[in-house]
XYZ file of C-alpha atoms in Angstrom:
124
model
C 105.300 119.498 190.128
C 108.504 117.892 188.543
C 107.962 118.071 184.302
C 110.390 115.449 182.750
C 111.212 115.072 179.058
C 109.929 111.766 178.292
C 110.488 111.846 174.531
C 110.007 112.807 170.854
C 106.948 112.264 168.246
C 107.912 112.160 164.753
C 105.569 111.683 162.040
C 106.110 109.813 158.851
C 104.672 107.413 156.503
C 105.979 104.147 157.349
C 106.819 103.704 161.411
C 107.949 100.259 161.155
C 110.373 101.310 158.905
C 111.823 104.263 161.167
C 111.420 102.944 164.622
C 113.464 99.927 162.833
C 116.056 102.224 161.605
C 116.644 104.381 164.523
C 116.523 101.406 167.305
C 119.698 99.889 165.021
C 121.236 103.061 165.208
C 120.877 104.176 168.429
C 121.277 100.394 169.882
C 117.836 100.966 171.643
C 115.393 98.027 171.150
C 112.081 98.649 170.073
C 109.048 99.019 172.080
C 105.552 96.936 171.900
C 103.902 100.160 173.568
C 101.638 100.194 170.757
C 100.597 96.209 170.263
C 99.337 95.843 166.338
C 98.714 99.437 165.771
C 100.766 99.653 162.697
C 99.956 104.202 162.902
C 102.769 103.518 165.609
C 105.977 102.726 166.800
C 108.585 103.127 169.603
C 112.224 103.375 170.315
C 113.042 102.868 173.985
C 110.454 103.182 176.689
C 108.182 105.597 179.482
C 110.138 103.571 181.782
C 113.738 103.471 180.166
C 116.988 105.576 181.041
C 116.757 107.758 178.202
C 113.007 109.757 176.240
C 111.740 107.344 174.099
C 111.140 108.058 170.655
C 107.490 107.248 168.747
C 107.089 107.408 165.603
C 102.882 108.484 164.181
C 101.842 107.452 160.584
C 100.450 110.481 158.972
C 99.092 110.422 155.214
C 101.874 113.133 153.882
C 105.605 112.507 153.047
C 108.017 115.192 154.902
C 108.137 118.009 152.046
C 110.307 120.635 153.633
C 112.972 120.863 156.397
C 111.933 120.512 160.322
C 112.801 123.165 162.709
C 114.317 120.546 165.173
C 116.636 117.487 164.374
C 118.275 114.989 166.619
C 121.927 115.143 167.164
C 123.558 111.242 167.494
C 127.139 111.451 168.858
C 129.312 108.687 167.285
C 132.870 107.894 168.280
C 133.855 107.845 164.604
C 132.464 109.902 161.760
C 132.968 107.692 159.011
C 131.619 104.767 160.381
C 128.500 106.575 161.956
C 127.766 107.797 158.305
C 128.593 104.098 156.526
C 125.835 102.636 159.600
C 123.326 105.082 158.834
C 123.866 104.321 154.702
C 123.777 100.466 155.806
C 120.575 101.064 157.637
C 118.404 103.105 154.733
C 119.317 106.787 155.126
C 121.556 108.859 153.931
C 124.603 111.811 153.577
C 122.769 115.114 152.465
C 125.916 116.560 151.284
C 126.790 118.862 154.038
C 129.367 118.688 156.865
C 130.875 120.895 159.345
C 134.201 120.517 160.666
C 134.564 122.615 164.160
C 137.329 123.378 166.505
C 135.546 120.656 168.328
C 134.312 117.974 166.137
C 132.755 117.344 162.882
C 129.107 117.513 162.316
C 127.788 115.374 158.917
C 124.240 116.515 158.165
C 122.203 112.985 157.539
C 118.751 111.866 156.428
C 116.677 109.089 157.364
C 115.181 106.711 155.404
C 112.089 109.316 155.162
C 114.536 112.215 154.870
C 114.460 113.732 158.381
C 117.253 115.729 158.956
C 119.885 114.888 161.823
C 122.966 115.153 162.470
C 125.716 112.606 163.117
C 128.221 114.228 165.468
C 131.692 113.349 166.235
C 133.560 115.332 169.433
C 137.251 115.524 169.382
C 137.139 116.251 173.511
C 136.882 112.960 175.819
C 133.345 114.254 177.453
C 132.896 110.908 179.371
């Protein structure tokens, strides 16, 4: 049996809004998995390169911080964080500069944590 990681659920209030938010900023196009079903929406695909992510409408805002966040490497840290400000979310406040790279914590439009992170080594 082969188990594959096929992608991440977040819930939130509004998944037009957030599947919207993280195709633009992942330059993934958004999915029609879900037809008119506005409780859902999708980033990417089951049959894409990379897991998908789907986003479930459920009744309650996010009230406290998640236990897991995404991590989006960007080439440039200041641009990464003006895209995600251009697109709805936002700077919490809190960065991290490290022997190799600089980490800027972020929030998205419906203030889930991730992180925006910029390596100084060519990984590539």
């Amino acid at each position: 049996m082969a188990n594959r990681w096929s992608g991440v659920t977040i819930d939130c209030t509004d998944p037009i809004r957030m599947s919207t938010f993280w195709a633009a900023l992942l330059g993934i196009p958004a999915s029609s998995e879900h037809g008119d079903d506005s409780d859902w929406a999708t980033v990417g695909s089951r049959s894409g390169p990379l897991p998908r992510l789907t986003f479930q409408r459920v009744p309650e805002p996010n009230a406290t911080k998640v236990r897991i966040h995404l991590d989006v490497e960007i080439d440039d840290i200041d641009t990464g964080r003006l895209q995600v400000e251009e697109l709805g979310g936002r700077f919490s406040g809190v960065r991290h500069d490290h022997d190799e790279g600089i980490v800027l914590n972020m929030l998205d439009p419906e203030g889930h944590e991730f992180c925006l992170v910029q390596y100084f080594d060519v990984r590539r």
